[in-house]
PDB file of C-alpha atoms in Angstrom:
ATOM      1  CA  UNK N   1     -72.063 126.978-125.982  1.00  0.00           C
ATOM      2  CA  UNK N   2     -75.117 126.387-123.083  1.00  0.00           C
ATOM      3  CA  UNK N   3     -74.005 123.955-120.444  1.00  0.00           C
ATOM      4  CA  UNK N   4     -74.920 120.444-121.059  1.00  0.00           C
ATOM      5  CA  UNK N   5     -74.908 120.364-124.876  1.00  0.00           C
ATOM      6  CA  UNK N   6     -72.419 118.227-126.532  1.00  0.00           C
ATOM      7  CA  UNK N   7     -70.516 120.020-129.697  1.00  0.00           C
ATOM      8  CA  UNK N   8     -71.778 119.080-133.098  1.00  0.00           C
ATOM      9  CA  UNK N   9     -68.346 117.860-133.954  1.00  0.00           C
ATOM     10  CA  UNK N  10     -67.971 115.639-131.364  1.00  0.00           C
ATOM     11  CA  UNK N  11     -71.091 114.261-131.434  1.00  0.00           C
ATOM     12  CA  UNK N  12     -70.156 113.156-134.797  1.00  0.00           C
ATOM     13  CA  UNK N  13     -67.273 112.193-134.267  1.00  0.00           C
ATOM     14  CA  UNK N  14     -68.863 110.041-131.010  1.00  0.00           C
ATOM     15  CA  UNK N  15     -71.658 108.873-133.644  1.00  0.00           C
ATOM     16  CA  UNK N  16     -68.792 107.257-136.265  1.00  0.00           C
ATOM     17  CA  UNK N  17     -66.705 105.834-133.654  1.00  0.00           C
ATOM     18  CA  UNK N  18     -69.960 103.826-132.239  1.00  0.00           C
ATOM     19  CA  UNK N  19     -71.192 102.518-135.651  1.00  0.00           C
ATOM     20  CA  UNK N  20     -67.851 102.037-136.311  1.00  0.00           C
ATOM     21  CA  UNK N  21     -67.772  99.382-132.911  1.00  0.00           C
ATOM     22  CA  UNK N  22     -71.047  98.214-133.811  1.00  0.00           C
ATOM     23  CA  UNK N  23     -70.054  97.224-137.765  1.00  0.00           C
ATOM     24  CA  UNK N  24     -66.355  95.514-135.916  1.00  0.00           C
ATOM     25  CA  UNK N  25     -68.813  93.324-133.293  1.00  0.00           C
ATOM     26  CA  UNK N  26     -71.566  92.614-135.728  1.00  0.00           C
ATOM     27  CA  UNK N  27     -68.876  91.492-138.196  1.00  0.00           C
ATOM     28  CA  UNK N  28     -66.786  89.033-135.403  1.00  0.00           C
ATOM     29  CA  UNK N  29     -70.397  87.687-134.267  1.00  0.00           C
ATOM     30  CA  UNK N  30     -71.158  86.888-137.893  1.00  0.00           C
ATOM     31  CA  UNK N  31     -67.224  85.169-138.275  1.00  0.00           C
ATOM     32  CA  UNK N  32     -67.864  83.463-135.160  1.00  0.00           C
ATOM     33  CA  UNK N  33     -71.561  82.029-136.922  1.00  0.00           C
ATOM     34  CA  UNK N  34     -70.246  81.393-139.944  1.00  0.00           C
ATOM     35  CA  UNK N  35     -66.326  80.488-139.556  1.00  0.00           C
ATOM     36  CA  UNK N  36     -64.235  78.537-141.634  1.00  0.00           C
ATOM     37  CA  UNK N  37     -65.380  75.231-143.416  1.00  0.00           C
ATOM     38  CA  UNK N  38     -63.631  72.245-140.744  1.00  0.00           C
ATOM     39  CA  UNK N  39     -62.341  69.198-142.336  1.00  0.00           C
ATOM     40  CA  UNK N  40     -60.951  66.339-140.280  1.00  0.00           C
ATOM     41  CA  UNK N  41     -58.027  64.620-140.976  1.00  0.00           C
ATOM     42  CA  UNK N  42     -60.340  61.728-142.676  1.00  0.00           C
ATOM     43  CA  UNK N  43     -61.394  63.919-144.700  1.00  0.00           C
ATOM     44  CA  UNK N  44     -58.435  62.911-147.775  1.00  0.00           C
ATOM     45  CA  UNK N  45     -60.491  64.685-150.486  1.00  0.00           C
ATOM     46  CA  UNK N  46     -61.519  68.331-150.200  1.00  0.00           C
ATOM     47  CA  UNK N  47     -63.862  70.223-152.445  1.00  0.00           C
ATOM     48  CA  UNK N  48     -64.328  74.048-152.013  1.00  0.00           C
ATOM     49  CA  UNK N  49     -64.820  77.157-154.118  1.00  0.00           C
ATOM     50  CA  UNK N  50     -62.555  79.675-155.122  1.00  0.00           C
ATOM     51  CA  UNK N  51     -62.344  82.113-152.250  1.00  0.00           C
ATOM     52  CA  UNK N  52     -63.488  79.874-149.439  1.00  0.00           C
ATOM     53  CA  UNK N  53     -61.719  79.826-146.279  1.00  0.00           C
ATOM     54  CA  UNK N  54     -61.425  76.536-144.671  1.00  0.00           C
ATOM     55  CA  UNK N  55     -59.353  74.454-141.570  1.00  0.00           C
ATOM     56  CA  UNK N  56     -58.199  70.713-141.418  1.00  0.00           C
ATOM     57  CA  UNK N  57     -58.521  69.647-137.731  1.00  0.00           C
ATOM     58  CA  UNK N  58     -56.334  67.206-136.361  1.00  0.00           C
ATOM     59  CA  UNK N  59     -55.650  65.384-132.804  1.00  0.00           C
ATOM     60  CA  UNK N  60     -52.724  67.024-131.668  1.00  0.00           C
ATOM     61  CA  UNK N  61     -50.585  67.712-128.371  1.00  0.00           C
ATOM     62  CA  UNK N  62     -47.805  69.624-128.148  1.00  0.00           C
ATOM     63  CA  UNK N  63     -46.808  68.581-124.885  1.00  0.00           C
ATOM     64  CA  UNK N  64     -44.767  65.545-126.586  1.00  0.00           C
ATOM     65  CA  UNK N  65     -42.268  67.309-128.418  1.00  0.00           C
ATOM     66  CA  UNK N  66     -44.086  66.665-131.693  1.00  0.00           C
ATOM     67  CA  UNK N  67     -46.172  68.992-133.716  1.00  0.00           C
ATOM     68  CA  UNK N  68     -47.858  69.192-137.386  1.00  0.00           C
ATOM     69  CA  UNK N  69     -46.024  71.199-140.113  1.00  0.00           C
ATOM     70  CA  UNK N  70     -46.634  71.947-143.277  1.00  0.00           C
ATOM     71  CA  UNK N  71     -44.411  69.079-145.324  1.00  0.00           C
ATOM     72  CA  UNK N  72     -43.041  69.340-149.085  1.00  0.00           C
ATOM     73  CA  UNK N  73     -44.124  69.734-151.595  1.00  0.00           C
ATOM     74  CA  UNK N  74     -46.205  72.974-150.652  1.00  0.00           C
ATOM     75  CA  UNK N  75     -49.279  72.960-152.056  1.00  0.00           C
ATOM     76  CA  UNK N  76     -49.709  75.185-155.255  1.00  0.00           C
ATOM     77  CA  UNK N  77     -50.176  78.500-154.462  1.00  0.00           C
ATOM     78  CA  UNK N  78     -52.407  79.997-156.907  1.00  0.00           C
ATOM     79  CA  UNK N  79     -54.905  77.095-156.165  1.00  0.00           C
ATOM     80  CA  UNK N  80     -54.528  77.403-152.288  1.00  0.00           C
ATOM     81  CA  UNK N  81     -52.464  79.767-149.970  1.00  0.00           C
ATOM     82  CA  UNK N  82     -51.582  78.549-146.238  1.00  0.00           C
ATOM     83  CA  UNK N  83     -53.438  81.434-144.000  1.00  0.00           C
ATOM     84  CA  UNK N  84     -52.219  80.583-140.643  1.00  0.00           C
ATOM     85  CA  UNK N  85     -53.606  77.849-137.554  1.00  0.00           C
ATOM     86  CA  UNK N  86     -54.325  77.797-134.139  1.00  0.00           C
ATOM     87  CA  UNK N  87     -54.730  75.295-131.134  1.00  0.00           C
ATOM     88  CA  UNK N  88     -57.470  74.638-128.919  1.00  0.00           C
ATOM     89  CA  UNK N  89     -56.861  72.492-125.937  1.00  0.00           C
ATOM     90  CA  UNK N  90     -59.193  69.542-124.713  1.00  0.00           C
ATOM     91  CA  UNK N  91     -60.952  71.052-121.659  1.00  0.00           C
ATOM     92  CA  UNK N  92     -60.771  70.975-119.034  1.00  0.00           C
ATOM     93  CA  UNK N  93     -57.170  71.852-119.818  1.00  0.00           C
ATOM     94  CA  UNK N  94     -54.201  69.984-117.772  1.00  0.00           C
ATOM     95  CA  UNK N  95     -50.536  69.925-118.567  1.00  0.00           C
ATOM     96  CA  UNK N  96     -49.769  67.230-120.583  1.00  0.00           C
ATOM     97  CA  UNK N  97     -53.612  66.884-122.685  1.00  0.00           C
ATOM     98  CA  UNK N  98     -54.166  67.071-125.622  1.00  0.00           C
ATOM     99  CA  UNK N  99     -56.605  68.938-128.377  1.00  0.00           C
ATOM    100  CA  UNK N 100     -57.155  70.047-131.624  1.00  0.00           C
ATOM    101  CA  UNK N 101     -54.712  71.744-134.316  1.00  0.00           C
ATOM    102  CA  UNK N 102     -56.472  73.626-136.658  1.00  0.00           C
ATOM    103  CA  UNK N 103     -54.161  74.661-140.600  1.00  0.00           C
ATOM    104  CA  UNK N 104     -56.037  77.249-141.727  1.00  0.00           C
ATOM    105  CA  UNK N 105     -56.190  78.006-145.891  1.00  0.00           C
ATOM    106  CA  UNK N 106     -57.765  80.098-148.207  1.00  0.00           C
ATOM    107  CA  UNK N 107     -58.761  78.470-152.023  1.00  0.00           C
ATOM    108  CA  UNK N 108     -57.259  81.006-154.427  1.00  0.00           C
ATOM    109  CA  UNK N 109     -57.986  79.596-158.085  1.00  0.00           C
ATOM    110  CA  UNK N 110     -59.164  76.496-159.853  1.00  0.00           C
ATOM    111  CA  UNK N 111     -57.112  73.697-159.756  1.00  0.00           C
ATOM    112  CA  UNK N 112     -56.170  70.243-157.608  1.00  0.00           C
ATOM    113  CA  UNK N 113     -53.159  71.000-155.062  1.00  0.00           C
ATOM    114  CA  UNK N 114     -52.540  68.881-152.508  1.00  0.00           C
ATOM    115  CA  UNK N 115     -51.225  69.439-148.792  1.00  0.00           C
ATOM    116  CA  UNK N 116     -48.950  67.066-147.068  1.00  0.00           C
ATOM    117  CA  UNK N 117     -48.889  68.248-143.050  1.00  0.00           C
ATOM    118  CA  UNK N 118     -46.419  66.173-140.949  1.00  0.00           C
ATOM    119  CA  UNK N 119     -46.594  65.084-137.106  1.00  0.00           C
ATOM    120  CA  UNK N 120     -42.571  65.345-136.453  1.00  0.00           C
ATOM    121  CA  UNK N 121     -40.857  65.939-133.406  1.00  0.00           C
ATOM    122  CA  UNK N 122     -39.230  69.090-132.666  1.00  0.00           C
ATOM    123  CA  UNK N 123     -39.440  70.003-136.168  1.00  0.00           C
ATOM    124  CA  UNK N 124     -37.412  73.071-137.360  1.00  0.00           C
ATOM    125  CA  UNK N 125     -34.864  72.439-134.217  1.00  0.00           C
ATOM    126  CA  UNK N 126     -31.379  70.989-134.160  1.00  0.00           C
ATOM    127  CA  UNK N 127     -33.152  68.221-132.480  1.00  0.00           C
ATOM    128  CA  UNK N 128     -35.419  67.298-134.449  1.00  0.00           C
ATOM    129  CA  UNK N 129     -35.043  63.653-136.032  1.00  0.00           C
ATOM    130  CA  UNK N 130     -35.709  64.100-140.102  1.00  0.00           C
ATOM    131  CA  UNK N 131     -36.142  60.575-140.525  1.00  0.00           C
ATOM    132  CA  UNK N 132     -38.195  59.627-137.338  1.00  0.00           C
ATOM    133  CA  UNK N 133     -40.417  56.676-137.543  1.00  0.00           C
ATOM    134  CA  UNK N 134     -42.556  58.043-135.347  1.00  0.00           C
ATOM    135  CA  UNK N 135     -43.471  60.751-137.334  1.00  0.00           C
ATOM    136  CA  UNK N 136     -46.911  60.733-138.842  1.00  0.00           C
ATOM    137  CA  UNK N 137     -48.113  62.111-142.588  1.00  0.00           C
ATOM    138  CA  UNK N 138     -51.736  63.141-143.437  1.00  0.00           C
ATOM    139  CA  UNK N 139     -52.151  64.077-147.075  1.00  0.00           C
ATOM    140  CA  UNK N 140     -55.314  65.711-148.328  1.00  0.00           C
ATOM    141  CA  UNK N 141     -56.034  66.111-152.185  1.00  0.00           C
ATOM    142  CA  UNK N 142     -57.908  69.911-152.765  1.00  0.00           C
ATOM    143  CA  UNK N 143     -59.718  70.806-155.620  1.00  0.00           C
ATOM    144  CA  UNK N 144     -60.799  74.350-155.826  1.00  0.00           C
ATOM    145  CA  UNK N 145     -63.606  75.104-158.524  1.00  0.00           C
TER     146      UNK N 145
END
């Protein structure tokens, strides 16, 4: 091997790994672009497609004790399956503001479902007060065609 020249092998192997980093940012950029359909909590009826991934957004902080579950009766799962959530805080952020809960889902099949999500505090804990009157309940009728 002459000084200076890089191995065939590696260089492939350097050549998959870099498209393979270019395909992984191209595809978050495009995510990013073209996210998840957003619907706010106003938004009582929801109509997507089969396969479409999509959020409802509501005013949230969980500074208070109280948080937004997923309530009974879970919505039908081969119309729509729960894919996770996340939070984004009001900027700029401060202990004790609010922001914006996002319930992620992904439309499975044709059908109506709906999803019940619940504002309760300290759900899930010995705490927590079942029959609050506090607590809050947003329910959103989903077709999927």
């Amino acid at each position: 091997m002459s000084e200076g020249r890089i191995p065939g092998r590696t260089r492939t192997v350097g050549i998959v790994v870099a498209v393979a980093a270019l395909a992984a940012a191209v595809y978050a950029v495009v995510s990013q672009l073209t996210g998840p359909v957003v619907f706010g909590e106003d938004d009582r009826e929801i109509t997507v497609s089969s396969g479409t991934h999509f959020s409802i957004r509501l005013k949230d902080n969980p500074s208070t004790g109280f948080r937004w579950v997923l309530a009974a009766p879970e919505p039908d799962p081969a119309v729509l399956r729960r894919t996770g959530g996340h939070y984004d805080a009001d900027e700029p952020a401060r202990p004790g503001s609010g922001g914006l809960r996002y319930v992620d889902f992904m439309a499975r099949g044709a059908g109506h479902t709906e999803v019940t999500l619940r504002y309760c505090f300290r759900c899930g804990t010995p705490q927590a007060d079942e029959q609050d009157e506090n607590s809050r309940i947003r329910r959103f009728r989903v077709t999927v065609d």
